[in-house]
Tab-separated table of C-alpha atoms in Angstrom:
chain	number	residue	atom	x	y	z
A	1	UNK	CA	0.119	-0.087	-0.392
A	2	UNK	CA	2.944	2.304	0.496
A	3	UNK	CA	4.683	1.281	-2.441
A	4	UNK	CA	1.358	1.974	-4.424
A	5	UNK	CA	0.680	5.854	-2.484
A	6	UNK	CA	4.377	6.858	-3.178
A	7	UNK	CA	4.093	5.991	-7.086
A	8	UNK	CA	0.776	7.948	-7.419
A	9	UNK	CA	2.691	10.920	-5.042
A	10	UNK	CA	-0.622	11.053	-2.930
A	11	UNK	CA	-0.406	10.649	0.441
A	12	UNK	CA	-3.287	10.363	3.745
A	13	UNK	CA	-4.862	13.042	5.068
A	14	UNK	CA	-3.447	14.244	8.193
A	15	UNK	CA	-6.174	16.446	10.346
A	16	UNK	CA	-4.621	19.339	12.356
A	17	UNK	CA	-5.630	19.305	16.039
A	18	UNK	CA	-8.492	20.544	17.880
A	19	UNK	CA	-10.234	21.253	14.268
A	20	UNK	CA	-13.602	22.731	14.776
A	21	UNK	CA	-16.619	20.542	13.813
A	22	UNK	CA	-18.894	23.681	12.774
A	23	UNK	CA	-16.156	25.017	10.293
A	24	UNK	CA	-15.280	21.528	9.017
A	25	UNK	CA	-19.012	20.961	8.348
A	26	UNK	CA	-19.288	24.293	6.400
A	27	UNK	CA	-16.394	23.403	4.572
A	28	UNK	CA	-17.610	19.940	3.229
A	29	UNK	CA	-21.016	21.427	2.864
A	30	UNK	CA	-22.635	19.775	5.872
A	31	UNK	CA	-24.133	23.567	7.213
A	32	UNK	CA	-25.956	26.097	5.796
A	33	UNK	CA	-24.270	29.438	5.390
A	34	UNK	CA	-26.577	31.574	7.826
A	35	UNK	CA	-25.675	28.913	10.943
A	36	UNK	CA	-22.318	28.902	10.041
A	37	UNK	CA	-22.456	32.760	9.938
A	38	UNK	CA	-23.847	32.713	13.275
A	39	UNK	CA	-20.901	30.382	14.226
A	40	UNK	CA	-18.109	32.819	13.324
A	41	UNK	CA	-20.301	35.874	14.348
A	42	UNK	CA	-19.951	34.402	18.287
A	43	UNK	CA	-16.338	33.511	17.824
A	44	UNK	CA	-15.166	37.061	17.378
A	45	UNK	CA	-17.486	38.509	19.997
A	46	UNK	CA	-16.052	35.836	22.052
A	47	UNK	CA	-12.240	36.998	20.979
A	48	UNK	CA	-13.022	40.736	21.094
A	49	UNK	CA	-14.057	39.782	24.492
A	50	UNK	CA	-11.007	38.306	25.737
A	51	UNK	CA	-8.911	41.390	24.027
A	52	UNK	CA	-11.029	44.088	26.255
A	53	UNK	CA	-10.452	42.069	29.031
A	54	UNK	CA	-6.406	41.880	28.893
A	55	UNK	CA	-6.761	45.390	28.121
A	56	UNK	CA	-8.452	45.948	31.016
A	57	UNK	CA	-6.093	43.913	33.165
A	58	UNK	CA	-2.593	45.400	31.414
A	59	UNK	CA	-4.358	48.681	32.898
A	60	UNK	CA	-4.495	47.598	36.382
A	61	UNK	CA	-7.942	47.755	36.848
A	62	UNK	CA	-8.768	43.924	36.496
A	63	UNK	CA	-6.743	40.733	37.260
A	64	UNK	CA	-7.462	38.334	33.888
A	65	UNK	CA	-6.767	34.385	33.485
A	66	UNK	CA	-6.659	31.834	30.939
A	67	UNK	CA	-6.788	28.183	32.093
A	68	UNK	CA	-6.987	24.382	30.758
A	69	UNK	CA	-5.539	20.974	30.841
A	70	UNK	CA	-2.416	19.820	28.879
A	71	UNK	CA	-2.894	16.504	27.762
A	72	UNK	CA	-2.122	13.380	29.755
A	73	UNK	CA	1.516	12.877	30.332
A	74	UNK	CA	2.530	9.156	31.271
A	75	UNK	CA	5.287	7.790	33.724
A	76	UNK	CA	7.944	6.466	32.619
A	77	UNK	CA	8.108	7.216	29.299
A	78	UNK	CA	11.833	6.164	27.219
A	79	UNK	CA	12.367	4.820	24.153
A	80	UNK	CA	12.956	1.340	26.037
A	81	UNK	CA	11.448	-1.470	24.525
A	82	UNK	CA	11.263	-2.943	27.688
A	83	UNK	CA	8.612	-0.611	28.935
A	84	UNK	CA	6.524	-0.268	26.005
A	85	UNK	CA	3.705	-2.987	27.426
A	86	UNK	CA	4.290	-1.898	31.683
A	87	UNK	CA	1.247	-0.209	33.155
A	88	UNK	CA	2.437	3.689	33.128
A	89	UNK	CA	1.376	6.507	35.821
A	90	UNK	CA	-0.925	9.058	34.642
A	91	UNK	CA	0.199	12.816	34.839
A	92	UNK	CA	-2.064	15.718	34.665
A	93	UNK	CA	-0.837	19.914	34.313
A	94	UNK	CA	-3.484	21.891	34.837
A	95	UNK	CA	-2.183	25.333	33.862
A	96	UNK	CA	-3.084	29.127	35.295
A	97	UNK	CA	-1.920	31.826	32.780
A	98	UNK	CA	-1.584	35.415	33.953
A	99	UNK	CA	-2.544	37.325	30.950
A	100	UNK	CA	-1.130	40.745	32.749
A	101	UNK	CA	2.015	39.478	33.330
A	102	UNK	CA	2.496	36.369	31.788
A	103	UNK	CA	3.569	34.221	34.033
A	104	UNK	CA	2.243	30.280	34.402
A	105	UNK	CA	1.671	28.393	37.222
A	106	UNK	CA	1.771	24.801	36.163
A	107	UNK	CA	-0.349	22.494	39.090
A	108	UNK	CA	0.724	19.054	38.706
A	109	UNK	CA	-0.460	16.057	39.779
A	110	UNK	CA	-0.756	12.035	39.155
A	111	UNK	CA	-3.484	9.617	39.727
A	112	UNK	CA	-2.300	8.441	43.339
A	113	UNK	CA	-3.732	11.877	44.642
A	114	UNK	CA	-6.476	12.852	43.079
A	115	UNK	CA	-8.792	12.173	40.123
A	116	UNK	CA	-10.209	14.587	37.033
A	117	UNK	CA	-13.192	15.398	39.042
A	118	UNK	CA	-14.442	19.156	38.884
A	119	UNK	CA	-13.529	19.884	42.798
A	120	UNK	CA	-9.925	18.734	41.704
A	121	UNK	CA	-9.781	21.597	39.637
A	122	UNK	CA	-11.423	24.082	41.892
A	123	UNK	CA	-9.132	23.702	44.367
A	124	UNK	CA	-6.216	24.185	42.242
A	125	UNK	CA	-8.180	27.208	41.614
A	126	UNK	CA	-8.903	28.738	44.832
A	127	UNK	CA	-5.469	27.867	46.107
A	128	UNK	CA	-4.043	29.677	43.094
A	129	UNK	CA	-6.416	32.812	43.797
A	130	UNK	CA	-5.987	33.145	46.846
A	131	UNK	CA	-2.157	32.311	47.700
A	132	UNK	CA	-1.207	34.911	45.127
A	133	UNK	CA	-4.133	37.730	45.044
A	134	UNK	CA	-7.158	37.403	47.247
A	135	UNK	CA	-4.611	36.306	50.817
A	136	UNK	CA	-2.698	39.522	49.737
A	137	UNK	CA	-5.602	41.817	50.190
A	138	UNK	CA	-5.621	42.508	46.103
A	139	UNK	CA	-9.310	42.638	45.930
A	140	UNK	CA	-9.674	44.173	42.556
A	141	UNK	CA	-12.026	42.059	40.011
A	142	UNK	CA	-11.030	38.075	38.837
A	143	UNK	CA	-12.026	37.468	35.054
A	144	UNK	CA	-11.247	33.613	33.935
A	145	UNK	CA	-10.971	32.285	30.768
A	146	UNK	CA	-11.410	28.853	29.490
A	147	UNK	CA	-12.816	26.190	27.024
A	148	UNK	CA	-16.632	24.911	28.365
A	149	UNK	CA	-15.821	21.888	29.036
A	150	UNK	CA	-18.451	20.781	31.412
A	151	UNK	CA	-16.662	18.244	34.060
A	152	UNK	CA	-13.790	20.565	34.036
A	153	UNK	CA	-14.981	24.384	34.019
A	154	UNK	CA	-19.074	24.757	33.530
A	155	UNK	CA	-20.536	23.226	36.279
A	156	UNK	CA	-22.463	23.751	39.705
A	157	UNK	CA	-19.346	22.061	41.737
A	158	UNK	CA	-16.518	24.464	40.053
A	159	UNK	CA	-19.612	27.489	40.271
A	160	UNK	CA	-20.264	26.282	43.945
A	161	UNK	CA	-16.023	26.663	44.623
A	162	UNK	CA	-16.069	30.405	43.413
A	163	UNK	CA	-19.504	31.954	44.680
A	164	UNK	CA	-18.051	30.674	48.515
A	165	UNK	CA	-13.847	32.401	47.559
A	166	UNK	CA	-16.490	35.631	46.335
A	167	UNK	CA	-18.464	35.804	49.531
A	168	UNK	CA	-15.192	35.036	51.690
A	169	UNK	CA	-13.382	37.608	50.411
A	170	UNK	CA	-15.846	39.548	49.165
A	171	UNK	CA	-14.549	39.937	45.400
A	172	UNK	CA	-16.348	39.992	42.354
A	173	UNK	CA	-14.962	36.552	39.979
A	174	UNK	CA	-16.215	36.119	36.876
A	175	UNK	CA	-16.180	32.790	33.990
A	176	UNK	CA	-16.536	33.531	30.598
A	177	UNK	CA	-16.437	30.672	27.912
A	178	UNK	CA	-14.758	30.751	24.605
A	179	UNK	CA	-16.456	29.716	21.488
A	180	UNK	CA	-16.329	25.394	20.748
A	181	UNK	CA	-13.689	24.786	18.248
A	182	UNK	CA	-12.097	28.141	18.810
A	183	UNK	CA	-10.784	28.016	22.405
A	184	UNK	CA	-7.025	28.672	21.217
A	185	UNK	CA	-5.290	30.330	24.259
A	186	UNK	CA	-2.040	32.312	25.911
A	187	UNK	CA	-2.340	28.650	28.084
A	188	UNK	CA	-1.511	26.905	25.272
A	189	UNK	CA	1.584	28.362	24.498
A	190	UNK	CA	2.909	26.999	27.996
A	191	UNK	CA	1.704	23.774	27.118
A	192	UNK	CA	3.630	23.952	23.710
A	193	UNK	CA	6.941	25.030	25.415
A	194	UNK	CA	6.606	21.968	27.716
A	195	UNK	CA	6.170	19.386	24.559
A	196	UNK	CA	9.215	21.257	23.202
A	197	UNK	CA	11.209	20.328	26.175
A	198	UNK	CA	9.840	16.855	26.672
A	199	UNK	CA	11.279	15.831	22.917
A	200	UNK	CA	14.159	13.436	23.602
A	201	UNK	CA	13.893	13.368	27.264
A	202	UNK	CA	13.627	10.587	29.225
A	203	UNK	CA	10.977	10.697	32.014
A	204	UNK	CA	10.882	8.089	34.861
A	205	UNK	CA	9.633	9.337	37.683
A	206	UNK	CA	6.618	11.861	37.804
A	207	UNK	CA	9.142	14.944	39.374
A	208	UNK	CA	11.071	14.467	35.820
A	209	UNK	CA	8.468	16.109	34.480
A	210	UNK	CA	8.443	18.732	37.223
A	211	UNK	CA	12.287	19.720	36.591
A	212	UNK	CA	11.966	19.573	33.146
A	213	UNK	CA	9.073	21.958	32.799
A	214	UNK	CA	10.844	24.940	35.536
A	215	UNK	CA	13.815	24.933	33.011
A	216	UNK	CA	11.304	24.992	29.791
A	217	UNK	CA	11.178	28.805	29.854
A	218	UNK	CA	14.303	30.458	30.658
A	219	UNK	CA	12.896	34.448	31.391
A	220	UNK	CA	10.413	34.175	33.466
A	221	UNK	CA	10.351	30.547	34.380
A	222	UNK	CA	7.053	28.592	35.044
A	223	UNK	CA	5.927	27.953	38.375
A	224	UNK	CA	5.487	24.466	39.611
A	225	UNK	CA	2.631	23.556	42.193
A	226	UNK	CA	2.956	19.804	43.412
A	227	UNK	CA	0.098	18.918	45.930
A	228	UNK	CA	-0.099	16.048	48.200
A	229	UNK	CA	-3.719	14.034	48.309
A	230	UNK	CA	-4.970	16.020	51.986
A	231	UNK	CA	-4.627	19.361	49.797
A	232	UNK	CA	-7.962	18.801	48.167
A	233	UNK	CA	-11.465	19.553	49.162
A	234	UNK	CA	-15.145	17.944	48.155
A	235	UNK	CA	-16.586	21.819	46.952
A	236	UNK	CA	-19.918	19.109	46.146
A	237	UNK	CA	-20.400	18.193	49.333
A	238	UNK	CA	-24.352	18.341	49.873
A	239	UNK	CA	-24.697	20.000	52.837
A	240	UNK	CA	-22.354	23.018	51.170
A	241	UNK	CA	-24.348	23.319	47.979
A	242	UNK	CA	-25.847	26.795	48.021
A	243	UNK	CA	-26.376	26.109	44.319
A	244	UNK	CA	-27.571	22.854	43.487
A	245	UNK	CA	-27.851	23.831	39.923
A	246	UNK	CA	-26.691	26.382	37.046
A	247	UNK	CA	-29.494	26.215	34.424
A	248	UNK	CA	-30.662	29.355	33.468
A	249	UNK	CA	-33.543	28.336	33.101
A	250	UNK	CA	-36.962	26.197	34.938
A	251	UNK	CA	-38.806	24.302	32.247
A	252	UNK	CA	-38.395	22.739	28.607
A	253	UNK	CA	-37.263	24.528	26.287
A	254	UNK	CA	-35.578	26.945	28.548
A	255	UNK	CA	-31.521	28.016	27.754
A	256	UNK	CA	-29.658	25.393	29.227
A	257	UNK	CA	-26.167	25.710	31.333
A	258	UNK	CA	-23.876	24.835	28.275
A	259	UNK	CA	-25.076	28.331	26.444
A	260	UNK	CA	-24.063	30.140	29.327
A	261	UNK	CA	-21.416	32.705	28.329
A	262	UNK	CA	-20.499	34.418	31.453
A	263	UNK	CA	-20.771	33.502	35.321
A	264	UNK	CA	-20.241	36.302	37.756
A	265	UNK	CA	-19.946	35.375	41.399
A	266	UNK	CA	-20.512	37.829	44.306
A	267	UNK	CA	-21.295	37.955	47.443
A	268	UNK	CA	-24.961	38.786	46.493
A	269	UNK	CA	-24.712	35.572	44.232
A	270	UNK	CA	-24.936	34.265	40.759
A	271	UNK	CA	-25.554	35.648	38.027
A	272	UNK	CA	-25.122	35.337	34.174
A	273	UNK	CA	-24.999	36.002	30.584
A	274	UNK	CA	-25.613	34.135	27.541
A	275	UNK	CA	-24.231	36.099	25.432
A	276	UNK	CA	-21.491	38.922	25.909
A	277	UNK	CA	-22.650	41.562	24.617
A	278	UNK	CA	-25.991	41.438	27.069
A	279	UNK	CA	-26.469	42.631	31.131
A	280	UNK	CA	-26.083	40.037	33.610
A	281	UNK	CA	-29.509	37.986	35.239
A	282	UNK	CA	-29.789	36.130	38.740
A	283	UNK	CA	-29.984	32.532	38.666
A	284	UNK	CA	-33.594	31.662	38.581
A	285	UNK	CA	-33.120	28.898	41.084
A	286	UNK	CA	-33.333	29.927	44.577
A	287	UNK	CA	-30.090	29.861	46.403
A	288	UNK	CA	-30.036	27.087	49.730
A	289	UNK	CA	-29.624	29.380	53.131
A	290	UNK	CA	-26.220	28.336	53.545
A	291	UNK	CA	-23.210	31.167	54.980
A	292	UNK	CA	-19.856	30.321	52.312
A	293	UNK	CA	-17.910	32.685	53.965
A	294	UNK	CA	-16.785	30.450	56.471
A	295	UNK	CA	-16.779	27.421	54.890
A	296	UNK	CA	-15.248	23.717	56.389
A	297	UNK	CA	-14.883	22.255	52.980
A	298	UNK	CA	-14.600	18.422	53.998
């Protein structure tokens, strides 16, 4: 087969990673032009929104971050044939990137200390904001950009954690979501730099990843945070779950939570936007009478 393809001077198409399903459907003639134009308009609005917020952060009005999880890294990872079929340990890197300062924190953990649940990522985000800003008296508004992954970023557990932090520190925290298929962010450059640094390197222990990441960027090196298993908290703990849902509607046919473009957390509660250019509205669900200013999550 390889010889035939070589003689014909053709090869199999290798799709680029993270291609947009909607854009590909339009390119291949499976999507009406009006739906494609709506998709492109939403993509532009999200990118323009992030650009405006980044400018505000550079002017010192607020803090703006992007966050994402790098592709799973295995350990050990070598070219030795004897190790190819051995059971390997899954390692994860949850990256938070500051758009104003270009500082990046890589939160590394493996499957022996935690899983990929929403509480895991909420614990990292709350710790990062408290230790770097809110715990130091910096109460400027916080804006966080991410993709719309429901298991990771857009769910009631992450919302409960950020609402608790907003009440505790009396600060405004906003989550904003980029358009599906077009979620390229500044934190992706961190993952790209790490992948380059890992080329032709042998990994025997998870700590090898931590060392290489710290060396990956010469100027303004990445910070590496490695938790122990008792670092994590259960932000979905039922008796401390102030909101049991972040659905913007109450009945069939109403908008659902995956349509949320922005969620704002303040001491007054949770409000949302379905479009970036509209006003915030309070969630229709009545919250439980729980004081999250001094919680003790298990």
